[in-house]
mmCIF file of C-alpha atoms in Angstrom:
data_model
loop_
_atom_site.group_PDB
_atom_site.id
_atom_site.type_symbol
_atom_site.label_atom_id
_atom_site.label_comp_id
_atom_site.label_asym_id
_atom_site.label_seq_id
_atom_site.Cartn_x
_atom_site.Cartn_y
_atom_site.Cartn_z
ATOM 1 C CA MET A 1 -147.067 185.774 -33.375
ATOM 2 C CA ALA A 2 -147.226 182.004 -32.961
ATOM 3 C CA LEU A 3 -144.837 180.195 -30.662
ATOM 4 C CA MET A 4 -142.513 177.951 -32.641
ATOM 5 C CA VAL A 5 -141.676 174.589 -31.098
ATOM 6 C CA ILE A 6 -138.353 173.123 -32.173
ATOM 7 C CA PRO A 7 -138.459 169.331 -32.529
ATOM 8 C CA PHE A 8 -136.025 167.466 -30.273
ATOM 9 C CA ALA A 9 -133.968 166.272 -33.258
ATOM 10 C CA MET A 10 -133.197 169.879 -34.234
ATOM 11 C CA GLN A 11 -132.096 171.034 -30.787
ATOM 12 C CA ALA A 12 -128.493 171.154 -29.669
ATOM 13 C CA GLN A 13 -126.998 168.009 -31.076
ATOM 14 C CA THR A 14 -124.976 166.807 -28.116
ATOM 15 C CA LYS A 15 -123.920 167.648 -24.596
ATOM 16 C CA PHE A 16 -120.244 167.013 -25.410
ATOM 17 C CA HIS A 17 -118.254 168.162 -28.468
ATOM 18 C CA ASP A 18 -115.792 165.275 -28.767
ATOM 19 C CA VAL A 19 -117.166 164.436 -32.233
ATOM 20 C CA GLU A 20 -116.037 167.883 -33.440
ATOM 21 C CA LEU A 21 -112.644 167.280 -31.795
ATOM 22 C CA ASN A 22 -112.381 164.282 -34.152
ATOM 23 C CA GLU A 23 -113.189 166.429 -37.226
ATOM 24 C CA ALA A 24 -116.788 165.266 -37.661
ATOM 25 C CA THR A 25 -120.343 166.434 -36.954
ATOM 26 C CA GLY A 26 -123.681 164.777 -36.358
ATOM 27 C CA PRO A 27 -124.788 161.719 -34.380
ATOM 28 C CA VAL A 28 -121.496 159.841 -34.794
ATOM 29 C CA LYS A 29 -121.323 156.418 -33.128
ATOM 30 C CA SER A 30 -117.739 155.571 -34.117
ATOM 31 C CA ILE A 31 -114.828 156.609 -36.316
ATOM 32 C CA THR A 32 -112.463 153.922 -37.562
ATOM 33 C CA GLN A 33 -109.282 155.362 -39.037
ATOM 34 C CA ALA A 34 -107.084 153.162 -41.193
ATOM 35 C CA GLY A 35 -103.643 152.446 -39.738
ATOM 36 C CA MET A 36 -100.745 154.697 -40.693
ATOM 37 C CA MET A 37 -96.990 154.272 -40.429
ATOM 38 C CA GLY A 38 -97.111 150.752 -39.038
ATOM 39 C CA ARG A 39 -99.891 151.401 -36.524
ATOM 40 C CA GLY A 40 -103.073 149.355 -36.521
ATOM 41 C CA GLU A 41 -106.431 150.933 -37.182
ATOM 42 C CA GLN A 42 -107.699 153.312 -34.541
ATOM 43 C CA ILE A 43 -111.320 153.166 -33.359
ATOM 44 C CA VAL A 44 -112.937 155.964 -31.391
ATOM 45 C CA ASN A 45 -116.467 155.383 -30.082
ATOM 46 C CA PHE A 46 -118.905 158.047 -28.902
ATOM 47 C CA THR A 47 -121.857 157.973 -26.524
ATOM 48 C CA GLN A 48 -125.164 159.327 -27.834
ATOM 49 C CA ASP A 49 -124.505 162.588 -25.991
ATOM 50 C CA GLY A 50 -121.202 163.001 -27.885
ATOM 51 C CA LYS A 51 -118.632 161.889 -25.313
ATOM 52 C CA MET A 52 -115.540 160.141 -26.678
ATOM 53 C CA LEU A 53 -114.702 156.629 -25.478
ATOM 54 C CA ALA A 54 -111.171 155.644 -26.476
ATOM 55 C CA GLU A 55 -108.791 153.060 -25.074
ATOM 56 C CA GLY A 56 -106.493 154.504 -22.421
ATOM 57 C CA LEU A 57 -108.368 157.838 -22.233
ATOM 58 C CA SER A 58 -109.023 159.211 -18.729
ATOM 59 C CA GLY A 59 -109.160 162.368 -16.640
ATOM 60 C CA GLN A 60 -111.301 164.334 -19.088
ATOM 61 C CA VAL A 61 -112.047 167.923 -18.024
ATOM 62 C CA TYR A 62 -114.849 169.782 -19.848
ATOM 63 C CA ASP A 63 -115.956 173.413 -19.775
ATOM 64 C CA ASP A 64 -119.593 174.360 -19.058
ATOM 65 C CA ASN A 65 -120.442 174.061 -22.771
ATOM 66 C CA GLY A 66 -119.158 170.491 -23.147
ATOM 67 C CA TYR A 67 -115.851 171.295 -24.871
ATOM 68 C CA LEU A 68 -112.948 169.083 -23.798
ATOM 69 C CA GLN A 69 -110.233 171.167 -22.117
ATOM 70 C CA LYS A 70 -107.849 168.479 -20.904
ATOM 71 C CA ALA A 71 -107.449 164.690 -21.064
ATOM 72 C CA GLU A 72 -104.913 162.017 -20.213
ATOM 73 C CA ARG A 73 -104.052 159.032 -22.342
ATOM 74 C CA GLU A 74 -101.984 156.000 -21.469
ATOM 75 C CA VAL A 75 -100.123 154.641 -24.517
ATOM 76 C CA GLU A 76 -97.898 151.622 -24.961
ATOM 77 C CA THR A 77 -94.382 152.218 -26.245
ATOM 78 C CA PRO A 78 -91.443 149.840 -26.688
ATOM 79 C CA GLN A 79 -90.023 151.374 -23.485
ATOM 80 C CA GLY A 80 -93.247 150.748 -21.510
ATOM 81 C CA ASN A 81 -96.420 152.702 -20.843
ATOM 82 C CA MET A 82 -96.329 156.481 -21.225
ATOM 83 C CA LYS A 83 -98.844 159.052 -19.986
ATOM 84 C CA ILE A 84 -99.693 161.917 -22.326
ATOM 85 C CA VAL A 85 -101.574 164.939 -20.966
ATOM 86 C CA THR A 86 -103.302 166.944 -23.703
ATOM 87 C CA THR A 87 -104.702 170.465 -23.313
ATOM 88 C CA TYR A 88 -107.165 171.758 -25.934
ATOM 89 C CA LYS A 89 -107.972 175.290 -27.142
ATOM 90 C CA TRP A 90 -111.214 175.921 -29.068
ATOM 91 C CA GLU A 91 -112.349 178.754 -31.344
ATOM 92 C CA ASN A 92 -115.827 179.080 -32.903
ATOM 93 C CA GLY A 93 -116.666 175.431 -32.159
ATOM 94 C CA LYS A 94 -113.494 174.079 -33.788
ATOM 95 C CA ILE A 95 -110.306 172.811 -32.220
ATOM 96 C CA LYS A 96 -107.736 175.607 -32.592
ATOM 97 C CA SER A 97 -104.799 173.805 -30.990
ATOM 98 C CA GLN A 98 -103.820 170.908 -28.804
ATOM 99 C CA SER A 99 -100.717 170.716 -26.650
ATOM 100 C CA MET A 100 -99.391 167.342 -25.539
ATOM 101 C CA ASP A 101 -97.019 166.869 -22.626
ATOM 102 C CA PHE A 102 -95.406 163.427 -22.603
ATOM 103 C CA GLY A 103 -92.977 163.722 -19.731
ATOM 104 C CA GLN A 104 -89.680 164.021 -21.616
ATOM 105 C CA GLY A 105 -91.049 166.687 -23.944
ATOM 106 C CA SER A 106 -94.041 168.376 -25.445
ATOM 107 C CA MET A 107 -95.700 169.000 -28.794
ATOM 108 C CA THR A 108 -98.245 171.589 -29.929
ATOM 109 C CA GLN A 109 -100.448 171.229 -33.008
ATOM 110 C CA VAL A 110 -102.273 174.249 -34.480
ATOM 111 C CA PHE A 111 -105.070 173.776 -37.036
ATOM 112 C CA LYS A 112 -106.213 175.973 -39.942
ATOM 113 C CA TYR A 113 -109.531 175.186 -41.652
ATOM 114 C CA ASN A 114 -110.824 175.289 -45.238
ATOM 115 C CA GLU A 115 -114.139 176.780 -46.415
ATOM 116 C CA LYS A 116 -115.972 173.489 -45.680
ATOM 117 C CA GLY A 117 -114.768 173.511 -42.076
ATOM 118 C CA ALA A 118 -112.264 170.655 -42.479
ATOM 119 C CA PRO A 119 -108.598 171.130 -41.548
ATOM 120 C CA ALA A 120 -106.587 172.657 -44.412
ATOM 121 C CA SER A 121 -103.337 172.228 -42.504
ATOM 122 C CA MET A 122 -101.817 171.379 -39.172
ATOM 123 C CA SER A 123 -98.604 172.967 -37.992
ATOM 124 C CA MET A 124 -96.632 171.208 -35.315
ATOM 125 C CA ASP A 125 -93.985 172.385 -32.918
ATOM 126 C CA MET A 126 -92.244 169.398 -31.363
ATOM 127 C CA MET A 127 -89.661 170.515 -28.834
ATOM 128 C CA GLY A 128 -88.699 173.492 -31.010
ATOM 129 C CA GLN A 129 -88.823 171.721 -34.385
ATOM 130 C CA GLN A 130 -91.474 173.136 -36.759
ATOM 131 C CA MET A 131 -93.396 171.078 -39.301
ATOM 132 C CA GLU A 132 -96.410 171.950 -41.495
ATOM 133 C CA THR A 133 -98.779 169.242 -42.721
ATOM 134 C CA PRO A 134 -101.245 170.197 -45.489
ATOM 135 C CA TYR A 135 -104.504 168.280 -46.054
ATOM 136 C CA THR A 136 -105.948 168.113 -49.597
ATOM 137 C CA ASP A 137 -108.221 166.107 -51.925
ATOM 138 C CA TYR A 138 -110.971 165.535 -49.393
ATOM 139 C CA LYS A 139 -113.773 163.041 -50.082
ATOM 140 C CA TYR A 140 -116.926 163.253 -47.962
ATOM 141 C CA ASP A 141 -119.697 160.872 -46.933
ATOM 142 C CA ASP A 142 -123.390 161.659 -47.514
ATOM 143 C CA ARG A 143 -123.527 163.493 -44.159
ATOM 144 C CA GLY A 144 -120.689 165.885 -44.978
ATOM 145 C CA ASN A 145 -117.911 164.287 -42.897
ATOM 146 C CA TRP A 146 -114.574 163.535 -44.518
ATOM 147 C CA ILE A 147 -113.769 159.885 -45.213
ATOM 148 C CA SER A 148 -110.594 160.348 -47.264
ATOM 149 C CA ARG A 149 -107.901 163.017 -47.605
ATOM 150 C CA LYS A 150 -104.314 163.302 -48.768
ATOM 151 C CA THR A 151 -101.410 164.613 -46.768
ATOM 152 C CA SER A 152 -97.645 164.556 -46.826
ATOM 153 C CA MET A 153 -95.677 163.226 -43.885
ATOM 154 C CA MET A 154 -91.887 163.007 -43.643
ATOM 155 C CA GLY A 155 -91.552 163.430 -47.417
ATOM 156 C CA ARG A 156 -94.143 160.771 -48.291
ATOM 157 C CA ASP A 157 -97.603 161.328 -49.760
ATOM 158 C CA ILE A 158 -100.203 159.523 -47.686
ATOM 159 C CA GLU A 159 -103.929 158.948 -48.121
ATOM 160 C CA GLN A 160 -105.795 158.929 -44.822
ATOM 161 C CA THR A 161 -109.100 157.063 -44.827
ATOM 162 C CA ARG A 162 -111.746 156.513 -42.214
ATOM 163 C CA LYS A 163 -115.148 154.922 -41.810
ATOM 164 C CA ILE A 164 -117.858 156.673 -39.804
ATOM 165 C CA GLU A 165 -120.798 154.897 -38.212
ATOM 166 C CA TYR A 166 -123.825 156.935 -37.094
ATOM 167 C CA TYR A 167 -126.601 156.640 -34.527
ATOM 168 C CA GLU A 168 -129.877 156.491 -36.416
#
């Protein structure tokens, strides 16, 4: 039996799995999400080994397999800066839930996935108030990552769009 050598490009894609945390796969360089609900566009950059670089992000804690377990983010609010501590739970390489503690309260989001591996819905518990957000009508780029989807938020139908740039 001959020994099979796996080319470098086919080996484990990245050391960190922050790309998957952002609902994408492959050698993603950046994800630019169009602004929603009065917020400007959001840009998340990634190192070649898959680590997320986002404004205000710090204190990342990873497990031995490169899955983010905890992170802190400093965000600006009309009342001043606020620190949000997020804890992540993973299942089969996908984000199962994320819990955010923002001082005065907390919020937990739980994700369910469709047959293509994209989120079908996200349920949210914000200080005891439950809300379910479905995701439908996905459009994908030529690498299989979603670039458009529809959702409903606070009674309004919304199209979420994003642009993904890749390392070549």
